[in-house]
Short mmCIF file of C-alpha atoms in Angstrom, two decimals:
data_model
loop_
_atom_site.label_atom_id
_atom_site.label_comp_id
_atom_site.label_asym_id
_atom_site.label_seq_id
_atom_site.Cartn_x
_atom_site.Cartn_y
_atom_site.Cartn_z
CA ALA A 1 35.51 61.53 41.42
CA TYR A 2 34.80 64.64 39.37
CA CYS A 3 31.83 63.05 37.62
CA LYS A 4 30.38 61.81 40.93
CA GLN A 5 30.32 65.41 42.15
CA VAL A 6 28.68 66.54 38.90
CA VAL A 7 26.00 63.86 39.29
CA LYS A 8 25.13 65.22 42.76
CA HIS A 9 24.71 68.74 41.35
CA THR A 10 22.71 67.72 38.27
CA GLU A 11 20.19 65.29 39.79
CA ASP A 12 16.61 66.21 38.91
CA ASP A 13 13.21 64.63 39.41
CA SER A 14 12.38 64.03 35.76
CA GLN A 15 14.23 60.69 35.55
CA ILE A 16 15.12 61.55 31.95
CA PHE A 17 18.56 61.32 30.35
CA TYR A 18 19.81 62.16 26.87
CA THR A 19 22.92 60.92 25.15
CA ASP A 20 24.71 61.74 21.92
CA GLY A 21 28.21 61.92 20.51
CA HIS A 22 30.08 64.99 19.33
CA PHE A 23 32.61 64.38 16.55
CA SER A 24 35.71 66.59 16.38
CA THR A 25 37.53 66.50 13.05
CA TYR A 26 41.31 66.05 13.07
CA TYR A 27 43.23 67.98 10.40
CA GLY A 28 46.75 66.76 11.14
CA LYS A 29 48.83 64.23 9.23
CA ARG A 30 48.76 61.35 11.73
CA ALA A 31 46.79 58.18 11.03
CA VAL A 32 43.92 58.84 13.42
CA PRO A 33 40.91 56.47 13.05
CA LYS A 34 38.06 57.73 10.93
CA GLY A 35 34.57 58.44 12.17
CA TYR A 36 31.38 59.83 10.68
CA ASP A 37 31.26 63.61 10.62
CA PRO A 38 27.54 64.59 10.62
CA ARG A 39 28.29 68.18 9.61
CA ARG A 40 30.07 67.11 6.43
CA GLN A 41 28.05 63.88 6.16
CA MET A 42 31.11 61.83 5.28
CA PRO A 43 33.87 59.80 7.01
CA MET A 44 36.65 61.97 8.44
CA ARG A 45 39.62 61.47 10.71
CA GLY A 46 38.80 62.59 14.22
CA ARG A 47 37.54 61.64 17.66
CA ASN A 48 34.08 61.14 19.09
CA THR A 49 33.14 62.26 22.61
CA ILE A 50 29.97 60.81 24.14
CA TYR A 51 27.98 63.06 26.46
CA LEU A 52 25.23 62.29 28.96
CA HIS A 53 22.77 65.14 29.70
CA ASN A 54 19.89 65.40 32.12
CA SER A 55 16.43 66.74 31.26
CA GLN A 56 17.64 70.33 31.75
CA GLY A 57 20.42 69.89 29.19
CA GLU A 58 23.18 69.95 31.82
CA ASN A 59 26.32 67.86 31.32
CA VAL A 60 26.37 64.85 33.63
CA TYR A 61 29.10 62.60 32.25
CA LEU A 62 31.39 62.29 29.23
CA PHE A 63 33.93 59.89 27.80
CA GLU A 64 35.80 59.38 24.54
CA SER A 65 35.13 56.69 21.98
CA PRO A 66 38.73 56.34 20.71
CA THR A 67 37.90 54.09 17.75
CA ASN A 68 34.73 56.00 16.83
CA THR A 69 32.33 53.11 17.31
CA SER A 70 28.61 53.44 16.65
CA LEU A 71 26.36 55.13 19.21
CA SER A 72 24.68 51.80 19.97
CA ASN A 73 28.04 50.40 21.15
CA ASP A 74 28.87 53.61 22.99
CA ILE A 75 25.57 53.42 24.88
CA GLU A 76 26.68 50.13 26.45
CA THR A 77 29.92 51.79 27.58
CA LEU A 78 27.93 54.78 28.82
CA VAL A 79 25.57 52.67 30.93
CA ALA A 80 28.56 50.87 32.50
CA GLY A 81 29.94 54.30 33.41
CA MET A 82 26.58 55.34 34.88
CA GLU A 83 26.64 52.26 37.10
CA LYS A 84 30.14 53.16 38.34
CA LEU A 85 28.83 56.63 39.20
CA ALA A 86 26.05 54.96 41.24
CA ILE A 87 23.32 56.49 39.06
CA GLU A 88 20.09 54.60 39.64
CA LEU A 89 19.06 53.09 36.30
CA LYS A 90 15.80 51.34 37.16
CA GLY A 91 12.82 53.30 35.88
CA LYS A 92 14.93 56.00 34.18
CA THR A 93 14.51 56.70 30.45
CA LEU A 94 17.40 57.26 28.05
CA PHE A 95 16.61 59.16 24.84
CA PHE A 96 18.88 59.11 21.79
CA ASP A 97 18.71 59.55 18.02
CA ARG A 98 18.69 56.91 15.25
CA GLY A 99 22.46 56.41 15.61
CA GLY A 100 21.73 54.26 18.66
CA TRP A 101 19.29 52.00 16.79
CA SER A 102 20.29 48.41 17.47
CA ALA A 103 18.34 45.37 18.65
CA ARG A 104 21.38 44.29 20.67
CA CYS A 105 21.54 47.70 22.37
CA PHE A 106 17.80 47.58 23.11
CA ARG A 107 18.12 44.15 24.74
CA PHE A 108 21.08 45.42 26.79
CA LEU A 109 19.04 48.37 28.08
CA ARG A 110 16.19 46.04 29.01
CA LEU A 111 18.57 43.86 31.06
CA LYS A 112 19.67 47.02 32.88
CA ARG A 113 15.96 47.82 33.54
CA LEU A 114 16.43 51.13 31.74
CA TYR A 115 13.69 52.49 29.48
CA PHE A 116 14.64 54.06 26.16
CA GLY A 117 13.14 56.26 23.47
CA SER A 118 14.26 57.00 19.92
CA TYR A 119 13.08 57.61 16.37
CA LEU A 120 11.95 54.57 14.39
CA LYS A 121 14.45 53.60 11.72
CA ASN A 122 13.81 52.23 8.21
CA ARG A 123 10.07 52.83 8.18
CA LYS A 124 8.36 51.88 4.90
CA LYS A 125 6.06 54.28 3.03
CA GLU A 126 3.16 51.82 2.95
CA ARG A 127 2.89 52.09 6.73
CA LEU A 128 1.68 55.69 6.61
CA ILE A 129 -1.34 56.45 8.82
CA ASP A 130 -4.51 58.07 7.47
CA SER A 131 -4.65 61.70 8.60
CA PRO A 132 -8.14 61.49 10.26
CA LEU A 133 -6.77 58.94 12.76
CA PHE A 134 -4.45 61.49 14.38
CA LYS A 135 -5.65 63.13 17.59
CA THR A 136 -4.52 66.33 19.30
CA SER A 137 -2.63 65.76 22.56
CA GLU A 138 -1.17 68.36 24.91
CA VAL A 139 1.58 68.38 27.50
CA ILE A 140 2.86 71.03 29.90
CA GLY A 141 6.59 71.66 29.40
CA ASP A 142 9.25 72.23 32.04
CA ASP A 143 8.74 76.00 31.84
CA GLY A 144 4.95 75.85 32.11
CA GLU A 145 4.38 76.28 28.38
CA ILE A 146 1.70 74.09 26.78
CA PHE A 147 2.76 72.01 23.75
CA SER A 148 0.22 70.51 21.36
CA TYR A 149 0.88 67.56 19.03
CA GLU A 150 -1.05 65.58 16.42
CA LEU A 151 -0.43 61.95 17.43
CA PHE A 152 -1.43 58.39 16.64
CA GLU A 153 -0.32 55.54 18.91
CA LYS A 154 -0.24 51.97 17.66
CA GLU A 155 -0.85 48.87 19.76
CA VAL A 156 1.97 47.93 22.13
CA ARG A 157 4.20 45.19 20.71
CA ASP A 158 5.97 42.49 22.76
CA THR A 159 9.55 42.17 21.53
CA ARG A 160 12.81 40.64 22.74
CA HIS A 161 13.71 44.02 24.19
CA GLY A 162 10.45 44.59 26.06
CA LYS A 163 7.06 46.08 25.37
CA VAL A 164 7.56 48.71 22.65
CA ARG A 165 5.22 51.62 22.05
CA THR A 166 5.09 53.20 18.59
CA ILE A 167 3.86 56.79 18.41
CA VAL A 168 3.51 58.62 15.10
CA LEU A 169 3.81 62.41 15.12
CA LEU A 170 2.15 64.37 12.32
CA ASP A 171 4.27 67.47 11.80
CA ASP A 172 3.72 69.78 8.83
CA GLY A 173 2.38 66.92 6.73
CA LYS A 174 5.24 64.56 7.64
CA GLN A 175 4.74 61.44 9.74
CA ILE A 176 7.54 60.93 12.26
CA PRO A 177 7.47 57.53 14.03
CA ILE A 178 8.87 57.32 17.56
CA ILE A 179 9.40 54.25 19.75
CA CYS A 180 9.59 54.10 23.54
CA THR A 181 9.50 51.38 26.21
CA ASN A 182 8.38 53.57 29.12
CA PRO A 183 4.73 52.64 29.90
CA ASN A 184 4.26 55.47 32.39
CA LEU A 185 4.73 58.49 30.11
CA THR A 186 1.86 59.74 27.95
CA ALA A 187 2.37 59.80 24.18
CA ALA A 188 2.61 63.60 24.26
CA GLU A 189 5.22 63.48 27.06
CA ILE A 190 7.34 61.06 25.04
CA VAL A 191 7.26 63.31 21.97
CA TYR A 192 8.00 66.37 24.10
CA ARG A 193 10.92 64.69 25.85
CA LEU A 194 12.43 63.42 22.61
CA SER A 195 12.11 66.86 21.03
CA ARG A 196 14.03 68.28 24.01
CA ARG A 197 16.99 66.16 22.93
CA TRP A 198 17.95 69.18 20.81
CA ARG A 199 19.24 70.72 24.03
CA GLU A 200 22.27 68.49 23.47
CA GLU A 201 22.85 69.98 20.03
CA ASN A 202 22.53 73.46 21.54
CA CYS A 203 25.09 72.46 24.17
CA PHE A 204 27.57 71.29 21.52
CA LYS A 205 27.05 74.44 19.44
CA TYR A 206 27.56 76.69 22.47
CA MET A 207 30.68 74.86 23.65
CA ILE A 208 32.17 74.97 20.13
CA GLU A 209 31.65 78.73 19.92
CA HIS A 210 32.59 79.71 23.48
CA PHE A 211 34.81 76.93 24.87
CA GLY A 212 36.47 75.51 21.75
CA ILE A 213 35.73 71.83 22.39
CA ASP A 214 36.93 71.00 18.86
CA LEU A 215 40.38 72.47 19.42
CA LEU A 216 43.43 70.22 19.64
CA THR A 217 44.59 70.04 23.26
CA THR A 218 47.81 68.07 22.84
CA TYR A 219 50.15 66.74 20.14
CA LYS A 220 50.80 63.55 22.10
CA THR A 221 49.46 60.32 20.66
CA GLU A 222 48.83 56.82 21.95
CA VAL A 223 48.74 53.44 20.26
CA ALA A 224 45.27 52.76 18.92
CA PRO A 225 43.27 50.03 20.69
CA ASP A 226 43.42 46.42 19.53
CA LYS A 227 40.44 46.38 17.19
CA VAL A 228 39.94 44.75 13.80
CA ILE A 229 38.01 46.91 11.33
CA THR A 230 36.90 46.51 7.72
CA ARG A 231 37.78 49.33 5.35
CA SER A 232 37.83 49.99 1.62
CA HIS A 233 40.77 48.32 -0.10
CA PRO A 234 43.35 51.09 -0.87
CA GLU A 235 44.46 49.48 -4.16
CA ARG A 236 40.87 49.33 -5.40
CA LYS A 237 40.38 52.97 -4.44
CA GLN A 238 43.50 53.89 -6.43
CA VAL A 239 42.34 51.86 -9.45
CA ASN A 240 38.92 53.59 -9.31
CA GLN A 241 40.65 56.96 -9.49
CA LEU A 242 42.70 55.84 -12.52
CA ILE A 243 39.56 54.48 -14.21
CA GLY A 244 37.83 57.80 -13.69
CA GLN A 245 40.76 59.67 -15.23
CA LYS A 246 40.95 57.29 -18.21
CA GLN A 247 37.17 57.51 -18.80
CA SER A 248 37.44 61.29 -18.82
CA GLU A 249 40.35 61.12 -21.28
CA LEU A 250 38.47 58.70 -23.56
CA GLY A 251 35.37 60.88 -23.49
CA LYS A 252 37.33 63.96 -24.58
CA LEU A 253 38.98 62.05 -27.46
CA ARG A 254 35.61 60.79 -28.70
CA GLU A 255 34.14 64.30 -28.47
CA LYS A 256 37.06 65.60 -30.54
CA LEU A 257 36.48 62.92 -33.19
CA ALA A 258 32.72 63.63 -33.29
CA GLU A 259 33.37 67.37 -33.79
CA LYS A 260 35.70 66.64 -36.73
CA ILE A 261 33.13 64.30 -38.33
CA GLN A 262 30.49 67.04 -38.10
CA ARG A 263 32.82 69.60 -39.70
CA GLN A 264 34.11 67.31 -42.51
CA SER A 265 32.90 68.01 -46.06
CA GLY A 266 33.66 66.81 -49.61
CA GLY A 267 31.55 63.67 -49.68
CA LYS A 268 34.06 61.48 -47.80
CA THR A 269 32.88 58.24 -46.31
CA ILE A 270 33.32 57.61 -42.57
CA GLU A 271 35.92 54.95 -43.42
CA GLN A 272 37.96 57.44 -45.47
CA PHE A 273 37.67 60.05 -42.74
CA ILE A 274 38.79 57.60 -40.03
CA GLY A 275 41.76 56.67 -42.21
CA GLU A 276 42.84 60.31 -42.40
CA GLU A 277 42.43 60.68 -38.63
CA SER A 278 44.51 57.60 -37.85
CA GLN A 279 46.45 59.31 -35.03
CA LEU A 280 43.28 60.34 -33.18
CA ASN A 281 41.70 56.94 -33.85
CA PHE A 282 44.81 55.21 -32.47
CA ALA A 283 44.66 57.38 -29.30
CA ILE A 284 41.01 56.36 -28.76
CA LYS A 285 41.79 52.65 -29.18
CA SER A 286 44.80 52.91 -26.84
CA ALA A 287 42.71 54.66 -24.19
CA GLN A 288 40.03 51.95 -24.52
CA VAL A 289 42.66 49.19 -24.09
CA ASP A 290 44.08 50.93 -20.99
CA LEU A 291 40.54 51.27 -19.60
CA ASP A 292 39.82 47.57 -20.16
CA ILE A 293 43.05 46.61 -18.35
CA LEU A 294 42.17 48.84 -15.38
CA GLN A 295 38.63 47.44 -15.18
CA ARG A 296 39.96 43.87 -15.13
CA LYS A 297 42.39 44.88 -12.39
CA ARG A 298 39.52 46.35 -10.37
CA GLU A 299 37.51 43.14 -10.74
CA ALA A 300 40.47 41.16 -9.41
CA THR A 301 40.95 43.48 -6.38
CA PRO A 302 38.81 42.88 -3.23
CA THR A 303 36.44 45.71 -2.31
CA LYS A 304 37.28 45.50 1.42
CA GLU A 305 40.19 44.52 3.63
CA LYS A 306 40.49 43.80 7.35
CA ILE A 307 43.13 45.56 9.43
CA ASN A 308 43.93 45.97 13.10
CA LEU A 309 43.88 49.61 14.19
CA LYS A 310 46.86 49.16 16.51
CA ASP A 311 49.09 48.16 13.56
CA ASP A 312 48.95 51.42 11.63
CA HIS A 313 46.85 53.94 13.61
CA VAL A 314 47.31 56.20 16.61
CA ILE A 315 44.82 58.10 18.77
CA ILE A 316 45.20 61.54 20.28
CA ALA A 317 46.30 61.17 23.93
CA GLN A 318 43.09 61.13 25.95
CA LYS A 319 44.03 62.20 29.48
CA ARG A 320 44.56 65.92 28.85
CA ARG A 321 41.68 66.13 26.36
CA LEU A 322 39.21 64.52 28.78
CA PHE A 323 40.41 66.81 31.56
CA MET A 324 39.93 69.92 29.40
CA ASN A 325 36.52 68.77 28.16
CA ALA A 326 35.41 68.07 31.73
CA LEU A 327 36.32 71.65 32.70
CA LYS A 328 34.44 73.01 29.69
CA ALA A 329 31.40 70.88 30.56
CA LEU A 330 31.47 72.27 34.09
CA ASN A 331 31.69 75.82 32.71
CA TYR A 332 28.64 75.14 30.56
CA ASN A 333 26.68 73.86 33.58
CA SER A 334 27.74 76.90 35.62
CA GLU A 335 26.41 79.26 32.97
CA LYS A 336 23.10 77.36 32.87
CA TRP A 337 22.82 77.62 36.66
CA LEU A 338 23.53 81.36 36.47
CA GLN A 339 20.85 81.58 33.81
CA LYS A 340 18.31 80.03 36.21
CA ILE A 341 19.20 82.62 38.84
CA PHE A 342 18.91 85.53 36.40
CA ASN A 343 15.55 84.20 35.18
CA GLN A 344 14.11 85.05 38.60
CA PHE A 345 15.05 88.73 38.32
CA HIS A 346 15.00 89.59 34.61
CA ALA A 347 11.80 89.51 32.59
CA LYS A 348 13.27 89.23 29.10
CA GLN A 349 14.20 85.57 28.64
CA ASP A 350 16.00 86.11 25.31
CA GLU A 351 18.36 88.58 26.97
CA VAL A 352 19.05 86.16 29.79
#
């Protein structure tokens, strides 16, 4: 009911939506599922909240992804939520980053008659476009400002997920490929709209600083959903740590022996010297034997194992967290609406 009211207040004529997830790291001791933390660029325990924004960067809808699935999976859940909120999907365009790249997701969006736009993933270097082929294109932004881009558009391709346009943006010598299925937008409009996706990042940054969306809202936990995942085998991880320690130990022993060989004098042969350093030589051989045993153990241990999250994980209770985040999202929208009002009376935009 809350989100239906928000939809009424955030409807605009642009027919553009943006979506992205915000990951909040969990620092407690409970076995919360891991997700990818983009700030640290590594897996961390935490929770991912998926937001839907309109073209003005206002919050429209949000939900939690309790098992931290990929954005492509979350988009399917998001679209189902949009349908429940009676948001008209036909002819609208959903923009997202490379995290949503998935042929399955693209086919799903086509079935829902929803256009999409994103950055091309896994582009090969040999597909670079010659610089003279780029042409200057302009578009008028939402605030009346004119934006100019150096663009090259390839021929439209028929795929299983619709007719796909590929637009290459030349920016400071770099070629940035963009795909979109909306045939009605110009190439410059598509680039402009995708660049405006950063309004989401600004929203997250603002709500972290002013509304504390990363803060823990409750100590209550729930049983994790019934979901089988593949993770690194814990025994193999432990063996890798031991191998690293043993390799470090072996390296130090060999360095010590090499230093003594360099310092030795008196015309001794290496064999005589090794005989005198029997204790150090024995330590090196023992370390090498231990290392061989550990390496054989690692080879015999699987790299991955499958587990069910509900067996040994919990998730932070969602009800209170979603309620608090919904209030914070509404606060953010309210401040943006106040900003629009102040813009009419105050000349200095940066102060507004």
